[in-house]
């Protein structure tokens, strides 16, 4: 019997949780704020769903309501992607080591 | 583009996201890590365009919305002040949550587009996934909006509690589960809308009873939720990048919540089920005891004659925007040959790592800033502790009085210093509503003033 692809995705999901667990414990506490803003930025990869929603099936003359929802989701995710990565970069620029005398 | 190649490229962007988090293990590698994250995002977006292969008029709209959102996001990122980071992050979480709701709704309305079946006959597994994604997204959205309003000061930071609150939340929680199950059986579209609606409501109800100083836990928790929402959508869309990211963000937020709870020695449920201030009335029976208070001149004199000073910043410093003058004060102390370091409690501020960012903004080198476990033994050998805007995290009651609400919370051992300087507006108790034993000690000098003004005056007296 063939294995349902869902099981593969579930495997990826479970293993990623473990990766996340170990990677995040190794993050230094002083960078916890950038950690939050960068996780926020990468979770906006949900934009891929929004793009599919807004483009697919839209070859008719009018947009479906599902397309409109997609556009709006793109807008929101874009704010997050740009805002999240840029503000993280801005914060990380500020972390400096002591100047050697 | 073939689905196999696309899936492979999504996997690559997932790996790049892992590397982005990995980079944060030290400040040196962190900037590179952020670039990996950006690269991962670009790959994911381009691959998606290539899969859809529909460059019709809709594509132009996609680019327009992408750019408008991008411009707004960039402006926010450059304009925002570092003190406002907690509310910014809360605001961003709400956007992810709402985007998840919109994508889930879109998939529900046009399942054929996503290969999930047809309207009224959506595959059960997909229906469960999109209901969960949409529901968690909705909770994230309304919860984050409330967290934002509280942090921004638009809504009072004090907990809002009413009778039967937990019962109501429990009922709504159960009805969410029931409506998901019933939706799968009956495929009645109205149930989906009801589900989203009550999820919005429960997010709102979950956050209103939580007080200001518990916000670090709330923000971390909402961070986690936004991840699980993304993962739910990832399963619906069968997209590896989303699944990996969702799992990473979900576990990251969960770990941060755990660290924050541990920093307060409280269980997660204790925090979620309502704030300190709501249940505690001990604040009212504060006895009037004498304290020693001093002025900037006394403080400057004490620190000038010290050989080592530890600075303990707290939320009050952020409110007074005192981080820059604080660094100037430290500079002039260092000129006098005094050893200065900073001690940061895990829950200082309104989000994890909040104080570190503010100090970094004020050009404090990160290797002068220490976490609780790395500096706590040094207090005993230090001449002066300069507590600016912190309170509960220094209260020795946490060690001595089992009756105290903060008993067992790890504290900074400020009391072991030869002398303690406390910059505070008044003697009022901290967030936990308890009196700080330290105020009445012989070696404590209270400096009653605004943190920024006091620090400025101390600098004048140091020269």
Coordinates of C-alpha atoms in Angstrom, one line a residue:
Chain A
X1 CA 0.0 0.0 0.0
X2 CA 1.2 3.4 -0.9
X3 CA 1.9 5.9 1.9
X4 CA -0.3 9.0 2.0
X5 CA 1.7 12.1 1.2
X6 CA 0.1 13.6 4.3
X7 CA 2.4 11.4 6.4
X8 CA 5.4 12.8 4.7
X9 CA 4.3 16.3 5.4
X10 CA 3.6 15.4 9.0
X11 CA 7.1 13.9 9.3
X12 CA 8.6 17.2 8.0
X13 CA 6.4 19.1 10.5
X14 CA 7.4 17.0 13.5
X15 CA 11.1 17.0 12.7
X16 CA 11.0 20.8 12.1
X17 CA 9.5 21.2 15.6
X18 CA 12.5 19.4 17.0
X19 CA 14.9 21.5 14.8
X20 CA 13.2 24.6 16.0
X21 CA 13.4 23.5 19.6
X22 CA 17.2 23.0 19.5
X23 CA 18.0 26.0 17.3
X24 CA 16.0 28.3 19.5
X25 CA 17.6 27.1 22.7
X26 CA 20.9 28.0 21.2
X27 CA 19.8 31.6 20.6
X28 CA 21.5 33.9 23.0
X29 CA 19.0 35.6 25.4
X30 CA 20.2 39.1 24.4
X31 CA 18.9 38.4 20.9
X32 CA 15.5 37.3 21.9
X33 CA 13.8 40.5 20.6
X34 CA 15.4 40.1 17.1
X35 CA 14.4 36.4 17.3
X36 CA 10.8 37.4 17.7
X37 CA 10.9 39.9 14.9
X38 CA 12.6 37.5 12.5
X39 CA 10.3 34.6 13.3
X40 CA 7.5 37.0 12.6
X41 CA 9.0 37.9 9.2
X42 CA 9.6 34.3 8.1
X43 CA 6.1 33.3 9.2
X44 CA 4.9 35.7 6.6
X45 CA 5.9 33.1 4.0
X46 CA 2.2 32.5 4.2
X47 CA 2.3 35.0 1.3
X48 CA 2.8 32.0 -1.0
X49 CA -0.7 30.9 -0.1
X50 CA -1.9 34.4 -0.7
X51 CA -0.3 34.5 -4.1
X52 CA -1.9 31.2 -5.2
X53 CA -5.3 32.5 -3.9
X54 CA -5.1 35.7 -5.7
X55 CA -3.9 34.5 -9.1
X56 CA -5.4 31.1 -9.6
X57 CA -8.7 30.8 -11.5
X58 CA -8.6 34.5 -12.2
X59 CA -8.5 34.3 -15.9
X60 CA -12.1 35.3 -16.3
X61 CA -12.9 38.9 -16.8
X62 CA -13.8 39.4 -13.1
X63 CA -12.0 38.5 -9.9
X64 CA -13.6 36.0 -7.6
X65 CA -14.0 36.9 -4.0
X66 CA -11.3 34.4 -3.2
X67 CA -8.9 36.4 -5.4
X68 CA -9.8 39.6 -3.5
X69 CA -9.0 37.9 -0.2
X70 CA -5.8 36.8 -1.7
X71 CA -4.8 40.3 -2.7
X72 CA -5.6 41.6 0.8
X73 CA -3.5 38.8 2.4
X74 CA -0.6 39.7 0.1
X75 CA -0.8 43.3 1.2
X76 CA -0.7 42.2 4.9
X77 CA 2.0 39.7 4.5
X78 CA 4.1 42.2 2.5
X79 CA 4.0 44.7 5.3
X80 CA 5.2 41.9 7.6
X81 CA 8.0 40.6 5.3
X82 CA 9.5 44.0 4.7
X83 CA 8.9 45.4 8.1
X84 CA 10.0 42.3 9.9
X85 CA 13.3 41.7 8.1
X86 CA 14.2 45.4 8.0
X87 CA 13.5 46.1 11.6
X88 CA 15.5 42.9 12.5
X89 CA 18.4 44.1 10.4
X90 CA 18.2 47.6 12.1
X91 CA 18.3 46.0 15.5
X92 CA 21.2 43.7 14.7
X93 CA 23.2 46.6 13.3
X94 CA 23.2 48.1 16.8
X95 CA 24.7 45.1 18.6
X96 CA 28.4 46.0 18.8
X97 CA 31.3 44.6 20.7
X98 CA 33.5 46.7 23.0
X99 CA 36.1 48.7 21.1
X100 CA 39.5 47.4 21.7
X101 CA 41.6 50.1 23.3
Chain B
X1 CA 7.7 24.6 -13.2
X2 CA 7.4 20.9 -12.3
X3 CA 5.9 20.3 -8.9
X4 CA 8.9 18.3 -7.8
X5 CA 11.4 21.1 -8.5
X6 CA 9.0 23.5 -6.8
X7 CA 8.8 21.3 -3.7
X8 CA 12.6 21.0 -3.7
X9 CA 13.1 24.8 -3.9
X10 CA 10.5 25.3 -1.1
X11 CA 12.6 22.9 1.0
X12 CA 15.7 25.1 0.3
X13 CA 13.9 28.1 1.5
X14 CA 12.8 26.2 4.6
X15 CA 16.4 25.4 5.3
X16 CA 17.4 29.0 4.8
X17 CA 14.9 29.9 7.5
X18 CA 16.4 27.4 9.8
X19 CA 19.8 29.0 9.2
X20 CA 18.3 32.5 9.8
X21 CA 17.4 31.4 13.4
X22 CA 20.7 29.5 13.8
X23 CA 22.5 32.8 13.1
X24 CA 21.0 34.4 16.2
X25 CA 23.2 32.2 18.4
X26 CA 25.6 35.1 18.5
X27 CA 25.5 38.7 17.5
X28 CA 28.4 38.2 15.0
X29 CA 26.6 35.7 12.9
X30 CA 23.1 37.2 13.3
X31 CA 23.3 39.7 10.4
X32 CA 24.3 37.0 8.0
X33 CA 21.4 34.8 9.4
X34 CA 18.9 37.6 8.6
X35 CA 20.2 37.7 5.0
X36 CA 19.6 33.9 4.8
X37 CA 16.0 34.6 5.9
X38 CA 15.5 37.2 3.3
X39 CA 17.0 35.0 0.6
X40 CA 14.6 32.1 1.7
X41 CA 11.7 34.5 1.4
X42 CA 12.7 35.6 -2.1
X43 CA 13.0 32.1 -3.3
X44 CA 9.7 31.1 -1.9
X45 CA 7.9 34.0 -3.5
X46 CA 9.5 33.5 -7.0
X47 CA 8.9 29.8 -7.0
X48 CA 5.2 30.5 -6.2
X49 CA 4.9 32.8 -9.2
X50 CA 6.5 30.2 -11.4
X51 CA 4.1 27.6 -10.3
X52 CA 1.0 29.6 -10.8
X53 CA 2.2 30.6 -14.3
X54 CA -0.6 33.0 -14.6
X55 CA 0.7 36.4 -15.6
X56 CA -2.7 37.7 -16.4
X57 CA -4.0 41.1 -15.2
X58 CA -4.1 39.6 -11.7
X59 CA -0.4 39.5 -11.6
X60 CA -0.2 43.3 -11.9
X61 CA -2.4 43.6 -8.9
X62 CA -0.3 41.2 -7.0
X63 CA 2.8 43.3 -7.7
X64 CA 0.9 46.5 -6.7
X65 CA -0.3 45.0 -3.4
X66 CA 3.1 43.6 -2.7
X67 CA 4.8 47.0 -3.3
X68 CA 2.3 49.0 -1.3
X69 CA 2.6 46.6 1.6
X70 CA 6.4 46.6 1.2
X71 CA 6.6 50.3 1.3
X72 CA 4.4 50.6 4.3
X73 CA 6.4 47.9 6.1
X74 CA 9.7 49.5 5.3
X75 CA 8.6 52.9 6.5
X76 CA 7.4 51.4 9.8
X77 CA 10.7 49.5 10.2
X78 CA 12.7 52.6 9.8
X79 CA 10.5 55.0 11.8
X80 CA 9.8 52.8 14.8
X81 CA 11.6 53.6 18.0
X82 CA 13.3 50.8 19.9
X83 CA 11.1 51.4 22.9
X84 CA 8.1 50.6 20.9
X85 CA 9.4 47.2 19.7
X86 CA 6.9 45.2 21.9
X87 CA 3.8 46.8 20.3
X88 CA 5.4 46.6 16.9
X89 CA 5.9 42.9 17.2
X90 CA 2.4 42.5 18.6
X91 CA 1.1 44.4 15.6
X92 CA 3.0 42.3 13.1
X93 CA 1.7 39.1 14.7
X94 CA -1.8 40.4 14.2
X95 CA -1.1 40.8 10.5
X96 CA 0.2 37.2 10.1
X97 CA -2.9 36.0 11.9
X98 CA -5.2 37.9 9.7
X99 CA -3.4 36.8 6.5
X100 CA -3.8 33.2 7.7
X101 CA -7.5 33.8 8.1
X102 CA -7.8 35.3 4.6
X103 CA -5.9 32.5 3.0
X104 CA -7.9 29.9 4.8
X105 CA -11.1 31.6 3.8
X106 CA -10.0 31.9 0.2
X107 CA -9.2 28.2 0.2
X108 CA -12.6 27.5 1.6
X109 CA -14.4 29.6 -1.0
X110 CA -12.4 28.2 -3.9
X111 CA -11.1 24.8 -3.0
X112 CA -10.8 23.7 -6.6
X113 CA -8.0 26.3 -7.1
X114 CA -5.9 24.6 -4.4
X115 CA -6.8 21.1 -5.5
X116 CA -8.8 20.4 -2.3
X117 CA -12.0 19.3 -3.9
X118 CA -15.0 21.3 -4.8
X119 CA -17.3 23.7 -3.0
X120 CA -19.5 21.8 -0.6
X121 CA -17.3 18.7 -1.0
X122 CA -13.9 19.6 0.3
X123 CA -11.6 16.8 1.4
X124 CA -12.0 16.2 5.1
X125 CA -8.3 16.4 5.9
X126 CA -8.0 19.7 4.1
X127 CA -11.1 21.0 5.8
X128 CA -9.6 20.2 9.2
X129 CA -6.3 21.8 8.3
X130 CA -7.9 25.0 7.0
X131 CA -10.3 25.3 9.9
X132 CA -7.4 24.9 12.3
X133 CA -5.2 27.4 10.4
X134 CA -8.0 29.9 10.1
X135 CA -9.1 29.5 13.7
X136 CA -5.7 29.8 15.2
X137 CA -5.0 32.7 12.8
X138 CA -8.1 34.5 14.0
X139 CA -7.1 34.0 17.7
X140 CA -3.7 35.3 16.9
X141 CA -5.2 38.3 15.2
X142 CA -7.6 39.5 17.8
X143 CA -5.3 38.5 20.7
X144 CA -2.4 40.5 19.1
X145 CA -4.7 43.5 18.5
X146 CA -5.5 43.6 22.2
X147 CA -1.8 43.1 23.2
X148 CA -0.9 46.0 20.8
X149 CA -3.6 48.3 22.3
X150 CA -2.4 47.5 25.9
X151 CA 1.3 48.0 25.0
X152 CA 0.6 51.2 23.1
X153 CA -1.3 52.5 26.1
X154 CA -4.5 52.9 24.2
X155 CA -6.1 50.4 26.4
X156 CA -5.4 50.2 30.1
X157 CA -2.6 47.7 31.0
X158 CA -4.5 46.5 34.0
X159 CA -6.2 43.1 33.8
X160 CA -9.9 43.1 32.9
X161 CA -11.6 40.3 34.7
X162 CA -15.2 39.4 35.2
X163 CA -17.2 36.6 36.8
X164 CA -17.4 33.4 34.8
X165 CA -14.6 34.4 32.5
X166 CA -12.9 31.1 32.5
X167 CA -16.1 29.3 32.1
X168 CA -17.0 31.4 29.1
X169 CA -13.6 30.8 27.5
X170 CA -13.9 27.1 28.1
X171 CA -17.3 27.1 26.5
X172 CA -16.1 29.0 23.4
X173 CA -13.1 26.6 23.2
X174 CA -15.4 23.6 23.2
X175 CA -17.7 25.2 20.6
X176 CA -14.7 25.8 18.3
X177 CA -13.9 22.1 18.4
X178 CA -17.5 21.1 18.0
X179 CA -18.0 23.4 15.0
X180 CA -14.8 22.1 13.3
X181 CA -16.1 18.5 13.7
X182 CA -19.6 19.5 12.6
X183 CA -18.2 21.5 9.6
X184 CA -16.3 18.4 8.4
X185 CA -19.4 16.2 8.6
X186 CA -21.9 18.6 7.1
X187 CA -19.8 21.0 5.0
X188 CA -22.3 23.8 5.8
X189 CA -20.5 27.0 4.8
X190 CA -22.1 29.1 7.6
X191 CA -20.2 26.9 10.2
X192 CA -16.9 28.1 8.8
X193 CA -17.9 31.7 9.3
X194 CA -19.1 31.0 12.8
X195 CA -15.9 29.2 13.5
X196 CA -13.8 32.2 12.4
X197 CA -16.1 34.6 14.3
X198 CA -15.9 32.8 17.7
X199 CA -12.1 32.4 17.2
X200 CA -11.8 36.2 17.0
X201 CA -13.9 36.4 20.1
X202 CA -11.8 33.9 22.1
X203 CA -8.5 35.6 21.1
X204 CA -10.0 38.9 22.5
X205 CA -11.2 37.3 25.7
X206 CA -7.9 35.4 26.3
X207 CA -5.8 38.5 26.3
X208 CA -8.0 41.1 28.2
X209 CA -7.4 39.6 31.6
X210 CA -3.6 39.6 31.3
X211 CA -1.7 42.5 32.8
X212 CA 1.1 44.7 31.5
X213 CA 4.1 43.0 33.1
X214 CA 2.9 39.6 31.8
X215 CA 3.1 40.9 28.3
X216 CA 6.5 39.1 27.6
X217 CA 4.6 35.8 28.0
X218 CA 1.7 37.0 25.9
X219 CA 3.8 38.2 23.0
X220 CA 5.8 35.0 23.0
X221 CA 2.6 33.0 23.1
X222 CA 1.1 34.9 20.2
X223 CA 4.3 34.4 18.3
X224 CA 3.9 30.7 18.8
X225 CA 0.2 30.8 17.6
X226 CA 1.1 32.7 14.5
X227 CA 3.5 29.8 13.7
X228 CA 0.9 27.1 14.2
X229 CA -1.5 29.0 12.1
X230 CA 1.0 29.2 9.3
X231 CA 1.7 25.5 9.7
X232 CA -2.0 24.7 9.4
X233 CA -2.2 26.7 6.2
X234 CA 1.0 24.9 5.0
X235 CA -0.7 21.5 5.4
X236 CA -3.8 22.8 3.5
X237 CA -1.6 24.1 0.6
X238 CA 0.8 21.1 0.8
X239 CA 3.6 23.5 1.0
X240 CA 6.9 22.4 2.7
X241 CA 8.3 25.9 3.2
X242 CA 5.2 26.9 5.2
X243 CA 5.1 23.7 7.2
X244 CA 8.8 24.0 8.2
X245 CA 8.4 27.7 9.0
X246 CA 5.3 27.2 11.0
X247 CA 6.9 24.5 13.1
X248 CA 10.0 26.7 13.7
X249 CA 8.0 29.7 14.7
X250 CA 5.6 27.7 16.7
X251 CA 8.3 26.0 18.8
X252 CA 10.3 29.2 19.0
X253 CA 7.4 31.1 20.5
X254 CA 6.6 28.2 22.9
X255 CA 10.2 28.1 24.2
X256 CA 10.2 31.9 24.7
X257 CA 7.0 31.6 26.7
X258 CA 8.5 28.9 28.8
X259 CA 11.6 31.0 29.5
X260 CA 9.5 34.0 30.4
X261 CA 7.3 31.9 32.7
X262 CA 10.4 30.5 34.4
X263 CA 11.7 34.0 34.8
X264 CA 8.7 34.7 36.9
X265 CA 8.4 31.3 38.5
X266 CA 4.9 31.0 37.4
X267 CA 3.1 28.3 35.4
X268 CA 2.0 29.1 31.9
X269 CA -1.7 28.6 32.9
X270 CA -1.3 30.9 35.9
X271 CA -0.3 33.7 33.6
X272 CA -2.9 33.0 31.0
X273 CA -5.7 32.7 33.5
X274 CA -5.3 36.2 34.7
X275 CA -2.9 38.7 36.1
X276 CA -1.4 39.3 39.5
X277 CA -3.0 42.6 40.2
X278 CA -6.4 41.2 39.8
X279 CA -6.3 38.7 42.7
X280 CA -4.0 40.4 45.0
X281 CA -4.9 43.0 47.6
X282 CA -1.7 43.0 49.7
X283 CA -0.7 46.3 48.1
X284 CA -3.2 48.1 50.3
X285 CA -1.7 47.2 53.6
X286 CA 1.7 48.7 53.1
X287 CA 3.2 49.9 56.4
X288 CA 4.8 53.3 56.5
X289 CA 8.5 52.7 57.2
X290 CA 11.3 55.1 57.0
X291 CA 13.5 55.1 53.9
X292 CA 16.7 56.9 53.2
X293 CA 16.3 59.1 50.2
X294 CA 19.0 61.1 48.5
X295 CA 19.7 63.4 45.6
X296 CA 21.9 63.2 42.5
X297 CA 24.8 64.6 44.4
X298 CA 24.8 61.8 46.9
X299 CA 24.4 59.2 44.2
X300 CA 27.3 60.7 42.2
X301 CA 29.5 60.7 45.3
X302 CA 28.7 57.1 46.1
X303 CA 29.5 55.9 42.6
X304 CA 32.6 58.0 42.2
X305 CA 34.1 56.4 45.3
X306 CA 33.2 52.9 44.2
X307 CA 35.5 50.6 42.3
X308 CA 32.7 48.6 40.6
X309 CA 29.1 49.4 39.7
X310 CA 26.3 47.2 38.3
X311 CA 23.4 48.8 36.5
X312 CA 20.0 47.0 36.7
X313 CA 17.7 48.4 34.1
X314 CA 14.0 47.7 34.0
X315 CA 10.8 48.8 32.2
X316 CA 10.9 52.2 33.9
X317 CA 14.1 53.0 32.0
X318 CA 12.3 52.2 28.7
X319 CA 9.3 54.4 29.7
X320 CA 11.6 57.3 30.6
X321 CA 13.7 56.7 27.4
X322 CA 16.7 56.9 29.8
X323 CA 19.0 54.4 28.0
X324 CA 21.1 57.1 26.2
X325 CA 21.8 59.3 29.3
X326 CA 22.4 56.1 31.2
X327 CA 25.2 55.2 28.8
X328 CA 26.6 58.7 29.1
X329 CA 26.7 58.3 32.9
X330 CA 28.4 54.9 32.5
X331 CA 31.0 56.5 30.2
X332 CA 31.9 59.1 32.7
X333 CA 32.1 56.5 35.5
X334 CA 34.5 54.5 33.3
X335 CA 36.6 57.6 32.8
X336 CA 37.1 57.6 36.5
X337 CA 38.4 54.0 36.3
X338 CA 35.3 52.4 37.7
X339 CA 34.3 48.9 36.4
X340 CA 30.7 49.0 35.2
X341 CA 28.5 46.2 33.9
X342 CA 24.8 45.7 33.2
X343 CA 22.6 43.0 34.7
X344 CA 19.4 42.0 32.9
X345 CA 16.6 39.9 34.4
X346 CA 14.9 37.6 31.9
X347 CA 11.5 39.3 32.3
X348 CA 12.8 42.9 32.4
X349 CA 10.7 45.0 30.0
X350 CA 7.7 44.1 28.0
X351 CA 9.1 41.4 25.7
X352 CA 12.0 38.9 25.8
X353 CA 15.3 40.7 25.3
X354 CA 13.7 44.1 25.3
X355 CA 16.4 45.7 27.6
X356 CA 19.2 44.3 25.5
X357 CA 17.9 46.0 22.4
X358 CA 17.5 49.3 24.2
X359 CA 21.0 49.2 25.6
X360 CA 22.4 48.2 22.1
X361 CA 20.5 51.2 20.7
X362 CA 22.3 53.4 23.2
X363 CA 25.7 52.0 22.0
X364 CA 26.3 49.8 25.0
X365 CA 28.6 47.0 23.8
X366 CA 26.8 43.7 24.2
X367 CA 29.7 42.1 26.1
X368 CA 29.1 44.5 29.0
X369 CA 25.6 43.2 29.4
X370 CA 25.0 40.1 31.4
X371 CA 22.1 37.7 32.0
X372 CA 21.0 36.9 35.5
X373 CA 22.8 33.6 35.9
X374 CA 26.1 35.1 34.6
X375 CA 26.2 38.1 36.9
X376 CA 24.3 37.1 40.1
X377 CA 27.5 36.0 41.9
X378 CA 29.2 39.4 41.2
X379 CA 26.8 41.5 43.3
X380 CA 28.5 40.4 46.5
X381 CA 31.8 41.9 45.3
X382 CA 30.3 45.0 43.9
X383 CA 30.2 48.4 45.6
X384 CA 27.1 50.0 44.1
X385 CA 24.1 48.6 42.3
X386 CA 22.3 51.3 40.3
X387 CA 18.7 50.1 39.9
X388 CA 16.9 52.1 37.2
X389 CA 13.3 51.4 36.5
X390 CA 13.3 47.8 37.9
X391 CA 11.6 46.7 41.1
X392 CA 10.1 43.3 41.5
X393 CA 13.0 41.5 40.0
X394 CA 15.2 42.7 42.8
X395 CA 12.9 42.0 45.7
X396 CA 14.5 39.7 48.2
X397 CA 11.0 38.7 49.4
X398 CA 11.1 36.2 46.5
X399 CA 13.6 34.2 48.5
X400 CA 12.4 34.7 52.1
X401 CA 8.6 34.8 52.2
X402 CA 6.7 31.7 51.0
X403 CA 3.5 33.7 51.2
X404 CA 4.6 36.3 48.7
X405 CA 3.1 36.0 45.2
X406 CA 6.6 36.3 43.7
X407 CA 8.1 33.6 46.0
X408 CA 10.5 31.4 44.1
X409 CA 11.0 33.9 41.3
X410 CA 14.7 34.1 40.4
X411 CA 15.9 37.6 41.4
X412 CA 19.0 39.7 40.9
X413 CA 20.9 39.7 44.1
X414 CA 21.1 43.4 44.3
X415 CA 20.8 43.2 48.1
X416 CA 24.3 41.8 48.4
X417 CA 25.9 45.0 47.1
X418 CA 27.6 47.3 49.5
X419 CA 25.1 50.0 48.6
X420 CA 22.1 50.2 46.4
X421 CA 20.8 53.2 44.5
X422 CA 17.1 53.0 43.5
X423 CA 15.9 55.4 40.9
X424 CA 12.1 55.5 41.2
X425 CA 9.3 57.9 41.0
X426 CA 7.8 57.0 44.3
X427 CA 7.6 54.2 46.9
X428 CA 4.7 52.6 45.1
X429 CA 4.9 48.9 44.8
X430 CA 5.8 47.2 41.5
X431 CA 3.5 45.4 39.2
X432 CA 3.2 42.4 41.5
X433 CA 1.6 44.7 44.0
X434 CA 4.1 43.9 46.8
X435 CA 6.3 46.1 48.8
X436 CA 10.0 45.9 48.0
X437 CA 11.9 44.9 51.2
X438 CA 15.0 46.5 49.7
X439 CA 13.7 50.1 50.0
X440 CA 14.0 50.0 53.7
X441 CA 17.5 48.6 54.0
X442 CA 20.2 50.6 55.6
X443 CA 22.5 50.4 52.6
X444 CA 19.7 51.5 50.2
X445 CA 19.4 55.1 49.0
X446 CA 16.2 56.0 47.2
X447 CA 16.5 58.5 44.4
X448 CA 13.0 59.8 43.9
X449 CA 12.8 61.3 40.4
X450 CA 12.2 60.6 36.7
X451 CA 14.8 58.1 35.6
X452 CA 16.1 60.3 32.8
X453 CA 16.2 63.6 34.8
X454 CA 17.9 61.9 37.7
X455 CA 20.6 60.3 35.5
X456 CA 21.2 63.6 33.8
X457 CA 21.7 65.3 37.2
X458 CA 24.1 62.5 38.3
X459 CA 26.2 63.1 35.2
X460 CA 26.5 66.8 36.1
X461 CA 27.6 65.9 39.6
X462 CA 30.1 63.3 38.3
X463 CA 32.1 65.9 36.3

